[in-house]
Short mmCIF file of C-alpha atoms in Angstrom, two decimals:
data_model
loop_
_atom_site.label_atom_id
_atom_site.label_comp_id
_atom_site.label_asym_id
_atom_site.label_seq_id
_atom_site.Cartn_x
_atom_site.Cartn_y
_atom_site.Cartn_z
CA MET A 1 0.00 0.00 0.00
CA ARG A 2 1.14 3.50 -0.84
CA ALA A 3 1.22 5.65 2.28
CA ALA A 4 1.45 9.39 2.97
CA ILE A 5 2.62 10.55 6.40
CA TYR A 6 1.17 13.81 7.74
CA VAL A 7 2.80 15.73 10.61
CA ARG A 8 1.38 18.90 12.20
CA LEU A 9 2.43 21.06 15.14
CA SER A 10 0.89 24.40 16.10
CA ARG A 11 4.02 25.58 17.90
CA GLU A 12 7.38 23.87 17.85
CA THR A 13 7.77 23.91 21.63
CA ASP A 14 5.89 20.80 22.77
CA GLU A 15 8.46 18.02 23.11
CA THR A 16 5.81 15.35 23.66
CA THR A 17 4.48 15.73 20.12
CA SER A 18 7.57 17.00 18.34
CA PRO A 19 7.65 16.57 14.55
CA GLU A 20 10.45 14.03 14.89
CA ARG A 21 8.44 11.89 17.34
CA GLN A 22 5.31 12.09 15.21
CA ARG A 23 7.18 11.08 12.07
CA ALA A 24 9.02 8.22 13.83
CA ALA A 25 5.73 6.76 15.14
CA CYS A 26 4.10 7.00 11.71
CA GLU A 27 7.11 5.39 10.00
CA ALA A 28 7.10 2.57 12.56
CA LEU A 29 3.43 1.84 11.81
CA CYS A 30 4.09 1.81 8.07
CA GLU A 31 7.05 -0.53 8.50
CA ALA A 32 5.03 -2.89 10.70
CA ARG A 33 2.17 -2.98 8.17
CA GLY A 34 4.45 -3.26 5.14
CA TRP A 35 3.26 0.04 3.69
CA ASN A 36 5.45 1.96 1.25
CA VAL A 37 5.89 5.61 2.29
CA ILE A 38 5.90 7.72 -0.87
CA VAL A 39 5.39 11.18 0.63
CA VAL A 40 5.84 12.95 3.97
CA GLU A 41 4.23 16.36 4.49
CA GLU A 42 4.54 18.68 7.50
CA ASP A 43 2.66 21.74 8.72
CA ILE A 44 4.82 23.31 11.45
CA ASP A 45 3.61 26.38 13.35
CA VAL A 46 0.24 25.95 11.63
CA SER A 47 -2.94 25.90 13.71
CA SER A 48 -5.57 23.39 12.60
CA PHE A 49 -8.14 25.23 14.71
CA SER A 50 -7.78 28.59 12.93
CA ARG A 51 -6.71 27.38 9.48
CA GLY A 52 -9.15 24.50 9.03
CA LEU A 53 -8.22 22.56 5.89
CA ASP A 54 -6.27 25.50 4.51
CA ARG A 55 -2.87 24.04 5.42
CA PRO A 56 -0.11 23.76 2.79
CA GLY A 57 1.11 20.29 3.76
CA LEU A 58 -2.40 18.85 4.10
CA GLN A 59 -3.48 20.36 0.79
CA ARG A 60 -0.50 18.78 -0.98
CA ILE A 61 -1.62 15.37 0.31
CA LEU A 62 -5.26 15.93 -0.62
CA THR A 63 -4.28 16.82 -4.18
CA ARG A 64 -2.44 13.46 -4.49
CA LEU A 65 -5.17 11.17 -3.16
CA ALA A 66 -5.32 9.31 -6.48
CA GLU A 67 -1.72 8.17 -5.88
CA LEU A 68 -2.33 6.95 -2.30
CA ASP A 69 -3.90 4.06 -0.44
CA VAL A 70 -3.60 5.35 3.14
CA ILE A 71 -2.86 8.57 5.08
CA VAL A 72 -0.97 8.03 8.34
CA PHE A 73 -0.93 10.56 11.20
CA PHE A 74 0.22 10.56 14.83
CA LYS A 75 -3.19 11.27 16.41
CA ILE A 76 -6.57 12.41 15.13
CA ASP A 77 -6.04 15.87 16.66
CA ARG A 78 -2.90 16.22 14.50
CA LEU A 79 -5.05 15.72 11.40
CA ALA A 80 -7.98 17.95 12.46
CA ARG A 81 -9.15 19.81 15.55
CA SER A 82 -12.71 20.19 14.31
CA THR A 83 -15.19 17.37 13.80
CA VAL A 84 -16.40 19.16 10.68
CA ASP A 85 -12.86 19.28 9.25
CA PHE A 86 -12.23 15.64 10.18
CA ALA A 87 -15.48 14.53 8.54
CA GLU A 88 -14.57 16.45 5.38
CA ILE A 89 -11.10 14.85 5.22
CA MET A 90 -12.70 11.43 5.73
CA ARG A 91 -15.22 12.15 2.93
CA LEU A 92 -12.51 13.21 0.49
CA ALA A 93 -10.39 10.17 1.35
CA GLU A 94 -13.30 7.72 1.02
CA HIS A 95 -14.18 9.19 -2.38
CA GLN A 96 -10.70 8.18 -3.60
CA SER A 97 -10.76 4.85 -1.68
CA VAL A 98 -7.98 6.09 0.62
CA ALA A 99 -7.86 4.82 4.23
CA LEU A 100 -6.92 6.86 7.31
CA ALA A 101 -4.63 5.41 9.98
CA SER A 102 -3.62 6.74 13.40
CA ALA A 103 -0.19 5.70 14.66
CA THR A 104 -1.14 5.89 18.35
CA GLU A 105 -4.91 5.20 18.45
CA PRO A 106 -6.25 1.65 17.92
CA LEU A 107 -8.83 2.50 15.28
CA ASP A 108 -9.78 0.69 12.10
CA LEU A 109 -11.06 3.54 9.94
CA THR A 110 -11.93 1.19 7.10
CA SER A 111 -15.08 0.02 8.96
CA SER A 112 -18.27 1.91 9.82
CA MET A 113 -17.76 1.38 13.56
CA GLY A 114 -14.16 2.56 13.31
CA ARG A 115 -15.20 5.72 11.48
CA ALA A 116 -17.90 6.38 14.09
CA MET A 117 -15.37 5.99 16.90
CA ALA A 118 -12.97 8.30 15.09
CA LYS A 119 -15.65 10.98 14.93
CA VAL A 120 -16.28 10.60 18.68
CA ILE A 121 -12.55 11.06 19.35
CA ALA A 122 -12.59 14.10 17.06
CA VAL A 123 -15.43 15.60 19.14
CA PHE A 124 -13.35 15.29 22.31
CA ALA A 125 -10.32 16.71 20.47
CA GLU A 126 -12.39 19.73 19.47
CA LEU A 127 -13.61 20.12 23.07
CA GLU A 128 -10.02 19.98 24.31
CA SER A 129 -9.03 22.59 21.72
CA ASP A 130 -11.82 24.92 22.92
CA THR A 131 -10.71 24.43 26.52
CA ILE A 132 -7.12 25.24 25.61
CA GLY A 133 -8.34 28.35 23.78
CA MET A 134 -10.21 29.52 26.89
CA ARG A 135 -7.12 28.95 29.05
CA VAL A 136 -4.94 30.88 26.59
CA SER A 137 -7.44 33.76 26.47
CA SER A 138 -7.55 33.88 30.27
CA ALA A 139 -3.74 33.85 30.44
CA HIS A 140 -3.51 36.67 27.87
CA GLU A 141 -6.06 38.70 29.84
CA HIS A 142 -3.95 38.30 32.99
CA LEU A 143 -0.73 39.25 31.19
CA ARG A 144 -2.31 42.33 29.62
CA ARG A 145 -3.50 43.54 33.00
CA GLU A 146 0.02 43.01 34.30
CA GLY A 147 1.33 45.23 31.49
CA ARG A 148 2.90 42.37 29.54
CA TYR A 149 2.94 42.09 25.73
CA THR A 150 0.98 39.03 24.57
CA GLY A 151 1.87 39.06 20.87
CA GLY A 152 0.02 40.15 17.77
CA ARG A 153 0.09 43.51 16.02
CA VAL A 154 2.42 46.04 17.57
CA PRO A 155 0.60 49.40 17.91
CA TYR A 156 2.15 52.20 15.88
CA GLY A 157 4.37 54.30 18.12
CA TYR A 158 5.52 51.35 20.22
CA LEU A 159 8.10 48.56 20.11
CA VAL A 160 8.58 45.28 21.98
CA VAL A 161 11.29 45.18 24.66
CA SER A 162 12.26 42.85 27.49
CA ASN A 163 10.31 43.40 30.68
CA PRO A 164 12.62 45.38 33.04
CA ASN A 165 10.56 44.24 36.03
CA GLY A 166 10.45 40.51 35.38
CA ALA A 167 9.78 37.86 32.77
CA GLY A 168 8.26 38.33 29.34
CA LYS A 169 7.99 41.33 27.05
CA VAL A 170 6.41 44.76 27.35
CA LEU A 171 5.69 47.65 24.99
CA ALA A 172 7.83 50.77 25.12
CA VAL A 173 7.56 54.00 23.15
CA ASN A 174 9.22 53.90 19.73
CA GLU A 175 10.78 57.37 19.74
CA VAL A 176 11.02 57.60 15.93
CA GLU A 177 7.39 56.66 15.36
CA ALA A 178 6.23 58.74 18.33
CA LYS A 179 7.95 61.75 16.78
CA THR A 180 6.09 61.08 13.51
CA ILE A 181 2.77 60.87 15.38
CA LYS A 182 3.36 64.15 17.24
CA ARG A 183 4.34 65.85 13.98
CA ILE A 184 1.12 64.61 12.37
CA VAL A 185 -0.98 65.80 15.31
CA GLU A 186 0.61 69.26 15.18
CA ARG A 187 -0.26 69.56 11.50
CA VAL A 188 -3.84 68.36 12.06
CA LEU A 189 -4.35 70.90 14.85
CA ALA A 190 -2.86 73.54 12.51
CA LYS A 191 -5.70 72.73 10.06
CA ASP A 192 -3.53 70.96 7.45
CA SER A 193 -5.53 68.53 5.30
CA LEU A 194 -5.11 64.81 5.90
CA MET A 195 -4.50 64.28 2.18
CA GLN A 196 -1.57 66.69 2.21
CA ILE A 197 -0.17 65.05 5.34
CA ILE A 198 -0.24 61.53 3.87
CA ASN A 199 1.27 62.78 0.60
CA ASP A 200 4.19 64.27 2.55
CA LEU A 201 4.59 61.10 4.64
CA ASN A 202 4.72 58.93 1.51
CA LYS A 203 7.20 61.26 -0.19
CA GLU A 204 9.59 61.16 2.74
CA GLY A 205 9.22 57.38 3.07
CA ALA A 206 7.93 57.31 6.64
CA PRO A 207 6.91 53.68 7.41
CA SER A 208 3.14 53.29 7.66
CA PRO A 209 1.52 51.29 10.50
CA GLY A 210 1.22 48.27 8.19
CA HIS A 211 4.74 48.50 6.74
CA SER A 212 6.51 45.13 6.87
CA SER A 213 9.74 46.76 8.07
CA ARG A 214 8.24 47.56 11.48
CA GLN A 215 5.99 44.56 12.11
CA THR A 216 8.13 41.79 13.55
CA THR A 217 5.29 39.64 14.85
CA GLY A 218 1.59 39.19 14.42
CA LYS A 219 -0.75 39.83 11.55
CA ARG A 220 0.07 42.80 9.35
CA SER A 221 -1.34 44.41 6.22
CA ASP A 222 2.01 44.74 4.41
CA SER A 223 0.86 48.16 3.18
CA LYS A 224 3.87 50.40 2.70
CA GLN A 225 1.76 53.49 1.91
CA TRP A 226 -0.15 55.93 4.07
CA TYR A 227 -3.86 56.40 3.35
CA THR A 228 -6.51 58.64 4.87
CA THR A 229 -8.20 55.60 6.43
CA THR A 230 -4.85 54.53 7.92
CA LEU A 231 -4.29 57.98 9.36
CA ARG A 232 -7.80 58.35 10.77
CA SER A 233 -7.57 54.93 12.41
CA LEU A 234 -4.23 55.82 13.98
CA LEU A 235 -5.28 59.25 15.24
CA GLY A 236 -8.58 57.96 16.62
CA SER A 237 -7.08 55.05 18.57
CA PRO A 238 -6.99 55.38 22.39
CA GLN A 239 -3.73 53.38 22.28
CA LEU A 240 -2.01 56.76 21.89
CA LEU A 241 -3.06 57.37 25.50
CA GLY A 242 -1.43 54.11 26.61
CA GLN A 243 -4.73 52.25 26.79
CA VAL A 244 -4.88 48.53 26.03
CA ILE A 245 -7.21 47.69 23.13
CA GLU A 246 -8.77 44.31 22.37
CA ASP A 247 -11.17 43.71 19.45
CA GLY A 248 -11.26 47.44 18.83
CA LYS A 249 -12.39 48.33 22.37
CA PRO A 250 -10.43 49.44 25.47
CA ILE A 251 -10.02 46.87 28.24
CA LEU A 252 -11.65 48.24 31.40
CA ARG A 253 -10.45 48.00 34.96
CA THR A 254 -12.70 46.83 37.79
CA ASP A 255 -13.68 50.48 38.41
CA GLY A 256 -14.87 50.86 34.79
CA LEU A 257 -12.00 53.07 33.64
CA PRO A 258 -9.76 52.14 30.69
CA LEU A 259 -6.70 50.03 31.52
CA VAL A 260 -3.48 52.02 30.99
CA ASN A 261 -0.29 50.02 31.47
CA ARG A 262 2.12 51.46 28.91
CA PRO A 263 3.66 54.91 28.44
CA PRO A 264 1.29 57.29 26.60
CA ILE A 265 2.40 59.04 23.41
CA LEU A 266 -0.05 61.94 23.73
CA ASP A 267 -1.26 63.72 26.86
CA THR A 268 -4.98 63.87 27.56
CA ASP A 269 -5.43 67.54 26.55
CA THR A 270 -3.71 67.07 23.19
CA TRP A 271 -5.68 63.87 22.59
CA GLN A 272 -9.01 65.61 23.28
CA ALA A 273 -8.10 68.58 21.06
CA LEU A 274 -7.21 66.14 18.28
CA GLN A 275 -10.53 64.27 18.59
CA ASP A 276 -12.45 67.59 18.57
CA GLU A 277 -10.65 68.65 15.38
CA LEU A 278 -11.31 65.31 13.68
CA GLU A 279 -14.97 65.48 14.69
CA ARG A 280 -15.22 69.02 13.32
CA ARG A 281 -13.78 67.85 10.01
CA ARG A 282 -16.26 65.01 9.79
CA TYR A 283 -19.07 67.51 10.28
CA ASP A 284 -17.54 70.03 7.88
CA ARG A 285 -17.49 67.51 5.08
CA GLY A 286 -21.25 67.93 4.91
CA LEU A 287 -23.16 70.65 3.05
CA PHE A 288 -23.55 72.97 6.06
CA ARG A 289 -20.19 73.92 7.52
CA GLY A 290 -19.19 76.07 10.43
CA ASP A 291 -20.48 76.58 13.95
CA ASP A 292 -23.93 77.70 12.77
CA GLY A 293 -24.29 74.82 10.31
CA ALA A 294 -27.09 73.14 12.27
CA ILE A 295 -29.12 76.38 12.36
CA ARG A 296 -28.69 76.98 8.63
CA TYR A 297 -29.63 73.38 7.94
CA ALA A 298 -32.90 73.73 9.90
CA GLU A 299 -33.75 76.96 8.07
CA GLN A 300 -33.06 75.43 4.65
CA TYR A 301 -35.09 72.33 5.53
CA ALA A 302 -38.08 74.49 6.51
CA LYS A 303 -37.86 76.38 3.20
CA LEU A 304 -37.77 73.13 1.27
CA GLU A 305 -40.84 71.82 3.13
CA GLU A 306 -42.70 75.05 2.29
CA ARG A 307 -41.63 74.83 -1.35
CA LEU A 308 -42.77 71.20 -1.55
CA ALA A 309 -46.20 72.08 -0.18
CA THR A 310 -46.54 74.86 -2.78
CA LEU A 311 -45.62 72.54 -5.63
CA LYS A 312 -48.09 69.90 -4.46
CA GLU A 313 -50.86 72.49 -4.42
CA ARG A 314 -49.97 73.62 -7.93
CA GLN A 315 -49.97 70.04 -9.10
CA ARG A 316 -53.41 69.47 -7.60
CA THR A 317 -54.95 72.47 -9.39
CA ALA A 318 -52.94 72.26 -12.61
CA LYS A 319 -54.68 71.82 -15.95
CA PRO A 320 -53.37 69.36 -18.54
CA GLY A 321 -51.07 71.02 -21.04
CA GLY A 322 -51.16 70.56 -24.78
CA VAL A 323 -48.58 69.91 -27.44
CA LYS A 324 -48.37 71.86 -30.66
CA ALA A 325 -46.10 70.75 -33.48
CA GLU A 326 -44.17 73.56 -35.16
CA PRO A 327 -41.98 72.77 -38.19
CA THR A 328 -38.37 73.92 -37.79
CA GLY A 329 -37.48 73.86 -41.44
CA GLU A 330 -34.53 71.59 -40.68
CA THR A 331 -33.88 67.94 -41.35
CA HIS A 332 -32.82 65.58 -38.58
CA ALA A 333 -29.33 65.46 -40.07
CA GLU A 334 -29.01 69.27 -40.00
CA GLN A 335 -30.24 69.54 -36.44
CA TRP A 336 -27.97 66.63 -35.37
CA LYS A 337 -24.93 68.36 -36.88
CA ARG A 338 -25.42 71.60 -34.99
CA SER A 339 -26.42 70.00 -31.63
CA ASP A 340 -24.17 69.28 -28.64
CA VAL A 341 -24.22 65.97 -26.74
CA ALA A 342 -27.30 66.89 -24.68
CA GLY A 343 -29.10 68.13 -27.80
CA LYS A 344 -28.33 64.93 -29.69
CA ARG A 345 -29.66 62.89 -26.75
CA ASP A 346 -32.93 64.88 -26.76
CA LEU A 347 -33.21 64.45 -30.52
CA LEU A 348 -32.92 60.67 -30.19
CA LEU A 349 -35.44 60.52 -27.34
CA ASN A 350 -37.94 62.67 -29.23
CA ALA A 351 -37.54 60.43 -32.26
CA GLY A 352 -38.41 57.40 -30.13
CA GLY A 353 -34.85 56.12 -29.89
CA TYR A 354 -34.57 53.18 -27.49
CA VAL A 355 -31.89 50.50 -27.03
CA GLU A 356 -32.33 47.13 -25.33
CA VAL A 357 -29.19 45.34 -24.09
CA ALA A 358 -29.45 41.57 -23.61
CA PRO A 359 -27.45 39.84 -20.81
CA ALA A 360 -23.90 38.89 -21.69
CA ARG A 361 -23.44 35.25 -22.64
CA ARG A 362 -19.73 35.18 -21.86
CA GLY A 363 -17.06 37.42 -20.32
CA GLY A 364 -14.85 39.76 -22.28
CA LYS A 365 -13.89 43.38 -22.57
CA LYS A 366 -15.27 43.86 -26.10
CA LEU A 367 -18.93 44.73 -26.56
CA ASP A 368 -20.95 42.03 -28.31
CA THR A 369 -23.11 44.09 -30.68
CA SER A 370 -25.49 41.18 -31.16
CA ARG A 371 -26.77 41.96 -27.65
CA LEU A 372 -28.10 45.36 -28.81
CA SER A 373 -31.58 45.97 -30.25
CA VAL A 374 -32.36 49.53 -31.44
CA TYR A 375 -35.91 50.86 -31.89
CA PHE A 376 -37.15 54.20 -33.29
CA GLY A 377 -40.50 55.91 -33.68
CA GLU A 378 -43.66 54.70 -32.04
CA GLU A 379 -42.20 51.29 -31.18
CA GLY A 380 -39.33 52.95 -29.34
CA HIS A 381 -41.73 55.18 -27.38
CA MET A 382 -43.85 52.17 -26.42
CA ARG A 383 -40.89 50.07 -25.30
CA ARG A 384 -39.46 52.93 -23.21
CA ALA A 385 -42.85 53.50 -21.55
CA ALA A 386 -43.18 49.79 -20.79
CA ALA A 387 -39.68 49.69 -19.28
CA ALA A 388 -40.44 52.72 -17.10
CA LYS A 389 -43.65 51.09 -15.89
CA GLU A 390 -41.79 47.88 -14.97
CA SER A 391 -39.17 49.82 -12.97
CA GLU A 392 -41.96 51.53 -10.99
CA GLN A 393 -43.69 48.23 -10.22
CA GLU A 394 -40.54 46.37 -9.03
CA PRO A 395 -40.16 48.25 -5.68
CA GLN A 396 -43.91 47.76 -5.01
CA ALA A 397 -43.59 44.03 -5.62
CA ALA A 398 -40.60 43.87 -3.28
CA ASP A 399 -42.58 45.71 -0.56
CA SER A 400 -45.52 43.32 -0.89
CA GLN A 401 -43.20 40.32 -0.58
CA GLY A 402 -41.53 41.79 2.49
#
């Protein structure tokens, strides 16, 4: 039988399930069964819980199922942490008549009872994974409250250093980035536009918060450019006050106040002035700017309401108008020649011009002219009127269904 050995380890620190030990146990099983090992794949520092089936080593095995007879792994939880993922791997393997074999668990996965038992073990593996996740989250929460760095994205303006008061790591102010932040804040408070600020930052090559040169650990965006969204996110983050943020929200102390356990980059007064300026800019981007914008908006709204009431009254008492045809003495070609784009559009509409575009049958950048149907005269007027009527009825039908 042709065998593939699969080895996985979330973090290469657990000696009890080291890659070497996993591989040795799998090779011993293959030797005892007389199986021929044709491929060995490893996923090291890859979490089955967070990545699911999206693991490079596992995917390479799954793409070669037609060449295999059995997949050998150390334990079921090395193959999958989720019962859903395990069931999917089992389904894919069965479809190609490939067996699954655990090197340390006495299971015969070629029988219905063995597969059922494997799924039960997978359930307990998933439960154990959830329990470990809860313990890790609790440990991280404790470390954060102790002022320790727990990994992940390093906030802009900070860097990771050894804890001077004990074990682990802590965040300290990155003087270069802090200087950049303070320079940005000064320009914002001086009423410089955010677009001009980011243009200057990009020209001088100042690393952005997502720049790969400054992110040594954790998830990063790999964006080497500054953008207005990047800048707004940075300037609006309470992390500049030394607060600890998790899932976008400050962690609170037992008294309800934000947890602050790292040196702040901005003082409270500067921070508040910055937020006031950013809020003013958000408001000023609207139609009514300035301190009296709300008053002017209310006045304009009242005028529009009055104007609307007047128009409705005129509409109620209006008499139908008539149409009188007056010859211009020009041909369509002459009028077309002397008209601008808007005039040509009106000329086509008045002549009953109407174009129907059928759905595309295949992709492509070139326009398929066979999709176009052009109508003029009375037929064009009738088709346009029918299309307008359909567009008015669609929202009503949607409302009735809702």
